[in-house]
Amino acid sequence: MSTSHKILTTGEADQLIRQWKGDHEKIVFTNGCFDIMHVGHLDYLEAARQLGDHLIIGVNTDDSVRRLKGSNRPINDAYSRTRLLASLEFVDAVILFDEDTPYDLIKRVKPDILVKGDDYLTENIVGADIVIAAGGEVKTLPFTEGYSSTSIIERIRTIN
Ligand SMILES: Nc1ncnc2c1ncn2[C@@H]1O[C@H](COP(=O)(O)OP(=O)(O)OP(=O)(O)O)[C@@H](O)[C@H]1O
Ligand SMILES: O=P(O)(O)O[C@@H]1O[C@H]([C@H](O)CO)[C@@H](O)[C@H](O)[C@@H]1O
């Protein structure tokens, strides 16, 4: 059964978020490019979901990734990246954002918990001010050493 239904516009997500908040269910939010998925993504996303009742993932659009990571990225387009993330059983919603940062999306979602991998310092996580001001928490999760989309691309480049 397809899990594409989890890929939502912000308007569609609003309704779901209202329902979850009405039921006092904790919403965990994280975001990223997730260009080439790897086990580091999986480890931290699984752990993120354990922090609350629902996991929402904000995903950069292709243009946003291009501005952030360079003109030769993403390797996988937004359709592929969102479909793969939505296919994870523990992911409840995937929402694309086109801005350079998820600040406006986080302002709209106002999650209970904002999470990134600990390659980020909590004080540098975009949206931390919004979540803390709303009484939420900002957390980082352990980094699975040896895995990054960039290093996978570099390894592929060495194949002749
Ligand atoms: N090895 C890892 N272990 C745990 N979390 C990770 C790991 N790599 C990335 N993350 C987390 O995944 C999210 C998405 O990061 P991103 O898509 O930039 O991954 P990446 O592998 O670092 O990509 P790139 O190499 O293109 O920067 C971020 O919250 C980041 O903290
Ligand atoms: O996949 P990345 O590079 O970890 O994702 C970026 O994360 C930034 C982060 O949230 C800053 O705290 C974000 O601003 C950017 O848009 C990418 O999602």
XYZ file of N, CA and C and ligand atoms in Angstrom:
529
model
N 0.853 -1.196 0.000
C 0.000 0.000 0.000
C 0.890 1.249 0.000
N 0.540 2.219 -0.903
C 1.366 3.418 -1.011
C 1.293 4.243 0.279
N 2.387 4.908 0.570
C 2.404 5.805 1.744
C 2.490 7.258 1.302
N 2.178 7.496 0.002
C 2.237 8.868 -0.527
C 1.294 9.817 0.210
N 0.261 9.255 0.821
C -0.717 10.112 1.514
C -0.080 10.875 2.680
N 1.116 10.415 3.097
C 1.782 11.112 4.214
C 2.483 12.385 3.742
N 2.621 12.552 2.430
C 3.294 13.738 1.881
C 2.242 14.836 1.754
N 2.354 15.845 2.643
C 1.268 16.817 2.806
C 1.688 18.232 2.435
N 0.717 19.021 2.003
C 0.938 20.473 1.912
C 0.813 21.016 3.338
N 1.253 22.249 3.539
C 1.138 22.829 4.888
C -0.328 22.921 5.314
N -1.212 23.205 4.363
C -2.653 23.284 4.695
C -3.194 21.938 5.159
N -2.805 20.886 4.455
C -3.263 19.533 4.854
C -2.696 19.164 6.231
N -1.450 19.572 6.458
C -0.810 19.241 7.737
C -1.477 19.988 8.892
N -1.915 21.233 8.620
C -2.560 22.044 9.689
C -3.679 21.256 10.365
N -4.499 20.620 9.524
C -5.680 19.906 10.041
C -5.251 18.746 10.943
N -4.251 17.995 10.473
C -3.745 16.835 11.225
C -3.128 17.295 12.550
N -2.381 18.398 12.484
C -1.696 18.918 13.678
C -2.723 19.389 14.707
N -3.784 20.046 14.215
C -4.852 20.484 15.141
C -5.459 19.292 15.869
N -5.658 18.215 15.117
C -6.262 16.996 15.697
C -5.327 16.393 16.753
N -4.043 16.289 16.401
C -3.083 15.697 17.344
C -2.975 16.562 18.598
N -2.936 17.894 18.402
C -2.795 18.794 19.560
C -4.055 18.728 20.409
N -5.211 18.585 19.739
C -6.478 18.451 20.489
C -6.493 17.206 21.353
N -5.784 16.180 20.865
C -5.712 14.913 21.626
C -4.496 14.901 22.557
N -3.852 16.064 22.718
C -2.671 16.199 23.601
C -1.577 15.205 23.247
N -1.406 14.980 21.971
C -0.353 14.080 21.495
C 0.874 14.898 21.095
N 2.056 14.408 21.511
C 3.291 15.162 21.313
C 3.787 15.033 19.866
N 4.079 16.205 19.281
C 4.558 16.249 17.896
C 6.069 16.504 17.889
N 6.793 15.589 17.232
C 8.236 15.750 17.028
C 8.455 16.234 15.598
N 9.310 17.246 15.446
C 9.603 17.790 14.119
C 11.103 17.762 13.876
N 11.468 17.353 12.675
C 12.844 17.519 12.234
C 12.815 17.906 10.765
N 13.965 18.278 10.242
C 14.000 18.699 8.841
C 15.380 18.420 8.256
N 15.382 18.391 6.927
C 16.664 18.186 6.251
C 16.488 18.014 4.762
N 17.608 17.778 4.103
C 17.603 17.567 2.660
C 17.390 16.097 2.311
N 17.991 15.222 3.092
C 17.830 13.770 2.908
C 18.035 13.388 1.443
N 19.121 13.908 0.855
C 19.350 13.708 -0.574
C 19.616 12.248 -0.903
N 20.635 11.683 -0.269
C 20.864 10.236 -0.419
C 20.682 9.621 0.960
N 19.596 8.928 1.122
C 19.259 8.391 2.455
C 20.325 7.379 2.883
N 20.623 7.385 4.184
C 21.596 6.413 4.700
C 21.227 6.055 6.129
N 21.970 5.118 6.682
C 21.580 4.565 7.989
C 21.706 5.606 9.110
N 22.502 6.634 8.889
C 22.563 7.712 9.887
C 21.232 8.441 9.953
N 20.641 8.683 8.786
C 19.293 9.282 8.747
C 18.308 8.380 9.477
N 18.390 7.078 9.170
C 17.424 6.127 9.738
C 17.559 6.066 11.256
N 18.787 5.964 11.748
C 19.011 5.886 13.206
C 18.413 7.101 13.915
N 18.700 8.294 13.377
C 18.249 9.509 14.095
C 16.753 9.711 13.921
N 16.199 9.355 12.769
C 14.747 9.518 12.575
C 13.975 8.543 13.461
N 14.461 7.311 13.558
C 13.803 6.326 14.455
C 13.831 6.842 15.893
N 14.988 7.363 16.298
C 15.135 7.872 17.671
C 14.251 9.108 17.874
N 14.143 9.937 16.834
C 13.307 11.150 16.935
C 11.856 10.766 17.198
N 11.353 9.779 16.483
C 9.960 9.344 16.645
C 9.693 8.861 18.057
N 10.693 8.274 18.692
C 10.520 7.748 20.059
C 10.333 8.866 21.088
N 10.646 10.097 20.680
C 10.571 11.213 21.641
C 9.136 11.718 21.836
N 8.221 11.305 20.933
C 6.839 11.809 21.036
C 5.853 10.828 20.431
N 4.676 11.389 20.035
C 3.616 10.513 19.493
C 3.565 10.533 17.960
N 4.048 11.614 17.374
C 4.010 11.744 15.908
C 5.296 12.406 15.420
N 5.775 11.962 14.256
C 6.983 12.555 13.664
C 6.637 13.226 12.339
N 6.935 14.522 12.277
C 6.777 15.295 11.034
C 8.171 15.654 10.528
N 8.399 15.438 9.236
C 9.702 15.784 8.637
C 9.518 16.880 7.599
N 10.213 17.982 7.797
C 10.260 19.063 6.810
C 11.389 18.759 5.830
N 11.123 18.812 4.548
C 12.127 18.464 3.533
C 12.334 19.629 2.572
N 13.591 19.976 2.363
C 13.909 21.072 1.444
C 13.521 20.704 0.009
N 12.937 21.649 -0.713
C 12.650 21.422 -2.139
C 13.975 21.314 -2.896
N 13.904 20.919 -4.160
C 15.130 20.798 -4.963
C 15.844 22.147 -5.068
N 15.068 23.220 -5.310
C 15.711 24.548 -5.411
C 16.383 24.928 -4.096
N 15.727 24.611 -3.004
C 16.290 24.932 -1.691
C 17.583 24.143 -1.450
N 17.569 22.878 -1.802
C 18.787 22.058 -1.649
C 19.908 22.633 -2.514
N 19.537 23.049 -3.737
C 20.542 23.585 -4.678
C 21.223 24.794 -4.061
N 20.420 25.666 -3.467
C 20.983 26.890 -2.864
C 21.854 26.553 -1.662
N 21.467 25.477 -0.962
C 22.168 25.122 0.285
C 23.420 24.291 0.037
N 23.327 23.345 -0.923
C 24.411 22.349 -1.052
C 25.126 22.395 -2.399
N 24.705 23.334 -3.266
C 25.427 23.482 -4.531
C 24.607 23.050 -5.733
N 25.045 23.557 -6.885
C 24.253 23.392 -8.113
C 24.189 21.931 -8.596
N 25.106 21.090 -8.086
C 25.062 19.684 -8.528
C 24.211 18.819 -7.599
N 23.545 19.463 -6.685
C 22.643 18.744 -5.756
C 21.242 19.293 -5.900
N 20.167 18.524 -5.567
C 20.240 17.179 -5.038
C 20.447 16.157 -6.148
N 20.929 14.993 -5.762
C 21.033 13.873 -6.689
C 19.639 13.286 -6.895
N 18.941 13.143 -5.773
C 17.557 12.618 -5.816
C 16.578 13.770 -5.699
N 15.599 13.792 -6.593
C 14.662 14.933 -6.595
C 13.697 14.841 -5.401
N 12.937 15.895 -5.234
C 12.039 15.993 -4.073
C 11.023 14.859 -4.060
N 10.581 14.446 -5.249
C 9.602 13.344 -5.313
C 10.196 12.085 -4.684
N 11.439 11.760 -5.092
C 12.099 10.550 -4.556
C 12.351 10.702 -3.055
N 12.866 11.875 -2.664
C 13.256 12.061 -1.259
C 12.032 11.994 -0.338
N 10.942 12.609 -0.756
C 9.738 12.589 0.093
C 9.087 11.204 0.107
N 9.079 10.525 -1.040
C 8.474 9.185 -1.079
C 9.224 8.228 -0.155
N 10.566 8.293 -0.197
C 11.367 7.380 0.649
C 11.115 7.666 2.129
N 11.086 8.939 2.485
C 10.854 9.275 3.903
C 9.446 8.858 4.334
N 8.465 9.087 3.477
C 7.075 8.726 3.801
C 6.914 7.214 3.931
N 7.807 6.455 3.273
C 7.664 4.982 3.309
C 8.085 4.408 4.664
N 8.764 5.227 5.478
C 9.205 4.724 6.793
C 7.995 4.628 7.704
N 7.754 3.448 8.254
C 6.522 3.167 9.015
C 6.304 4.175 10.143
N 7.396 4.643 10.768
C 7.283 5.507 11.958
C 7.177 6.996 11.612
N 7.155 7.309 10.333
C 7.000 8.713 9.910
C 5.522 9.003 9.665
N 5.025 10.078 10.272
C 3.597 10.394 10.119
C 3.315 11.388 9.001
N 4.229 12.329 8.787
C 3.973 13.349 7.752
C 5.292 13.883 7.220
N 5.275 14.191 5.928
C 6.438 14.775 5.246
C 5.944 16.040 4.540
N 6.614 17.163 4.795
C 6.159 18.443 4.233
C 7.336 19.136 3.553
N 7.192 19.483 2.297
C 8.247 20.203 1.572
C 8.229 21.678 1.970
N 9.437 22.280 2.036
C 9.503 23.741 2.187
C 10.543 24.283 1.213
N 10.244 25.449 0.646
C 11.084 25.984 -0.440
C 12.049 27.064 0.036
N 11.866 27.492 1.281
C 12.741 28.556 1.800
C 14.139 27.991 2.102
N 15.058 28.904 2.454
C 16.405 28.451 2.816
C 16.422 27.722 4.154
N 15.441 28.073 4.992
C 15.358 27.415 6.304
C 13.894 27.042 6.575
N 13.670 26.139 7.548
C 12.298 25.720 7.879
C 11.636 26.639 8.908
N 12.188 27.868 9.070
C 11.715 28.744 10.152
C 10.194 28.960 10.077
N 9.701 29.325 8.923
C 8.262 29.608 8.790
C 7.423 28.341 8.988
N 7.949 27.224 8.510
C 7.220 25.958 8.682
C 7.147 25.591 10.162
N 8.258 25.762 10.872
C 8.288 25.445 12.308
C 7.358 26.388 13.063
N 7.306 27.676 12.613
C 6.378 28.625 13.257
C 4.932 28.140 13.088
N 4.655 27.522 11.942
C 3.290 27.047 11.637
C 2.977 25.761 12.409
N 3.960 24.859 12.470
C 3.730 23.556 13.115
C 3.763 23.678 14.640
N 4.686 24.517 15.139
C 4.912 24.653 16.594
C 4.959 23.268 17.260
N 5.990 22.494 16.896
C 6.096 21.146 17.455
C 6.434 21.180 18.945
N 6.172 20.090 19.620
C 6.553 19.988 21.043
C 8.054 19.770 21.176
N 8.602 19.037 20.191
C 10.038 18.725 20.222
C 10.633 18.941 18.836
N 11.704 19.728 18.783
C 12.454 19.987 17.542
C 13.779 19.247 17.651
N 14.094 18.491 16.608
C 15.251 17.597 16.678
C 16.142 17.734 15.452
N 17.450 17.629 15.685
C 18.419 17.468 14.591
C 19.451 16.462 15.083
N 20.282 15.969 14.143
C 21.399 15.131 14.559
C 22.415 15.992 15.301
N 23.275 15.346 16.084
C 24.168 16.201 16.900
C 25.389 16.697 16.124
N 25.290 16.683 14.799
C 26.223 17.474 13.985
C 25.845 18.949 14.112
N 24.704 19.207 14.745
C 24.254 20.573 15.023
C 24.308 20.817 16.530
N 24.632 22.043 16.914
C 24.509 22.461 18.314
C 23.092 22.969 18.505
N 22.450 22.642 19.628
C 21.038 23.019 19.829
C 20.835 24.521 19.626
N 21.838 25.312 20.028
C 21.636 26.765 19.916
C 21.677 27.240 18.460
N 22.172 26.386 17.584
C 22.231 26.770 16.164
C 21.074 26.203 15.350
N 20.175 25.494 15.992
C 19.102 24.852 15.232
C 18.026 25.878 14.902
N 17.761 26.009 13.617
C 16.749 26.977 13.160
C 15.395 26.606 13.770
N 14.729 27.603 14.339
C 13.398 27.362 14.908
C 13.434 27.057 16.397
N 14.632 26.927 16.952
C 14.739 26.604 18.387
C 14.036 27.667 19.222
N 14.173 28.947 18.819
C 13.552 30.037 19.592
C 12.033 29.903 19.618
N 11.470 29.525 18.478
C 10.007 29.385 18.379
C 9.520 28.272 19.313
N 10.208 27.126 19.226
C 9.762 25.938 19.979
C 9.920 26.173 21.483
N 11.044 26.763 21.870
C 11.272 27.011 23.312
C 10.284 28.044 23.840
N 10.045 29.092 23.039
C 9.087 30.144 23.464
C 7.679 29.562 23.627
N 7.405 28.497 22.871
C 6.071 27.876 22.953
C 6.037 26.776 24.015
N 7.149 26.657 24.764
C 7.185 25.659 25.840
C 7.658 24.287 25.420
N 8.190 24.199 24.226
C 8.671 22.906 23.723
C 10.138 22.669 24.041
N 10.662 21.598 23.466
C 12.064 21.222 23.713
C 12.825 21.132 22.389
N 14.129 21.392 22.457
C 15.008 21.246 21.287
C 16.079 20.229 21.657
N 16.202 19.201 20.838
C 17.148 18.134 21.161
C 18.017 17.790 19.955
N 19.226 17.285 20.264
C 20.029 16.687 19.194
C 20.171 15.201 19.507
N 20.330 14.428 18.461
C 20.418 12.974 18.611
C 21.765 12.469 18.097
N 22.230 11.354 18.644
C 23.569 10.875 18.302
C 23.792 10.706 16.798
N 24.979 11.097 16.391
C 25.393 10.997 14.998
C 25.952 9.602 14.764
N 25.530 8.933 13.717
C 26.091 7.616 13.379
C 27.315 7.865 12.508
N 28.471 7.734 13.120
C 29.723 8.088 12.428
C 29.883 7.304 11.123
N 30.487 8.014 10.131
C 30.823 7.339 8.889
C 29.772 7.412 7.808
N 28.670 8.106 8.124
C 27.610 8.179 7.116
C 27.224 9.627 6.817
N 27.314 9.989 5.546
C 26.750 11.261 5.076
C 26.463 11.117 3.591
N 25.514 11.886 3.121
C 25.194 11.833 1.683
C 26.417 12.231 0.862
N 27.114 13.264 1.337
C 28.299 13.752 0.602
C 29.364 12.665 0.495
N 29.595 11.944 1.609
C 30.669 10.923 1.551
C 30.269 9.781 0.614
N 28.984 9.501 0.534
C 28.525 8.454 -0.402
C 28.766 8.896 -1.840
N 28.462 10.166 -2.092
C 28.701 10.709 -3.447
C 30.188 10.658 -3.775
N 31.008 11.037 -2.792
C 32.464 11.024 -3.052
C 32.975 9.610 -3.313
N 32.404 8.637 -2.575
C 32.815 7.239 -2.790
C 32.417 6.779 -4.186
N 31.224 7.178 -4.603
C 30.755 6.777 -5.949
C 31.668 7.383 -7.021
N 32.123 8.609 -6.759
C 32.995 9.282 -7.746
C 34.307 8.529 -7.961
N 34.724 7.753 -6.952
C 36.035 7.057 -7.093
C 35.891 5.775 -7.917
N 34.630 5.399 -8.187
C 34.441 4.158 -8.964
C 34.787 4.459 -10.417
N 35.712 3.685 -11.012
C 36.010 4.014 -12.422
C 35.471 2.909 -13.366
N 25.374 10.086 10.174
C 24.299 10.690 10.714
N 23.843 10.287 11.928
C 22.781 10.898 12.497
N 22.094 11.926 11.938
C 22.524 12.352 10.727
C 23.626 11.777 10.057
N 23.812 12.438 8.879
C 22.856 13.385 8.832
N 22.077 13.344 9.933
C 20.941 14.206 10.233
O 20.031 14.047 9.159
C 19.365 15.279 8.887
C 19.468 15.568 7.416
O 20.827 15.861 7.153
P 21.403 15.836 5.657
O 20.346 15.457 4.703
O 22.184 17.089 5.438
O 22.372 14.597 5.773
P 23.887 14.529 5.337
O 24.186 13.090 5.168
O 24.696 15.339 6.286
O 23.884 15.259 3.926
P 25.100 16.076 3.237
O 26.300 15.203 3.265
O 24.533 16.332 1.862
O 25.230 17.325 4.063
C 20.003 16.329 9.809
O 19.146 16.556 10.910
C 21.284 15.679 10.278
O 21.580 16.093 11.611
O 19.990 18.245 5.715
P 20.509 19.376 6.539
O 21.583 20.165 5.861
O 20.822 19.026 7.955
O 19.214 20.327 6.632
C 19.312 21.716 6.784
O 19.057 21.958 8.145
C 19.115 23.339 8.447
C 18.967 23.336 9.947
O 17.654 23.078 10.317
C 19.587 24.502 10.583
O 19.427 24.418 11.964
C 18.022 24.091 7.633
O 18.076 25.498 7.888
C 18.190 23.828 6.149
O 17.091 24.371 5.422
C 18.251 22.340 5.891
O 16.996 21.730 6.175
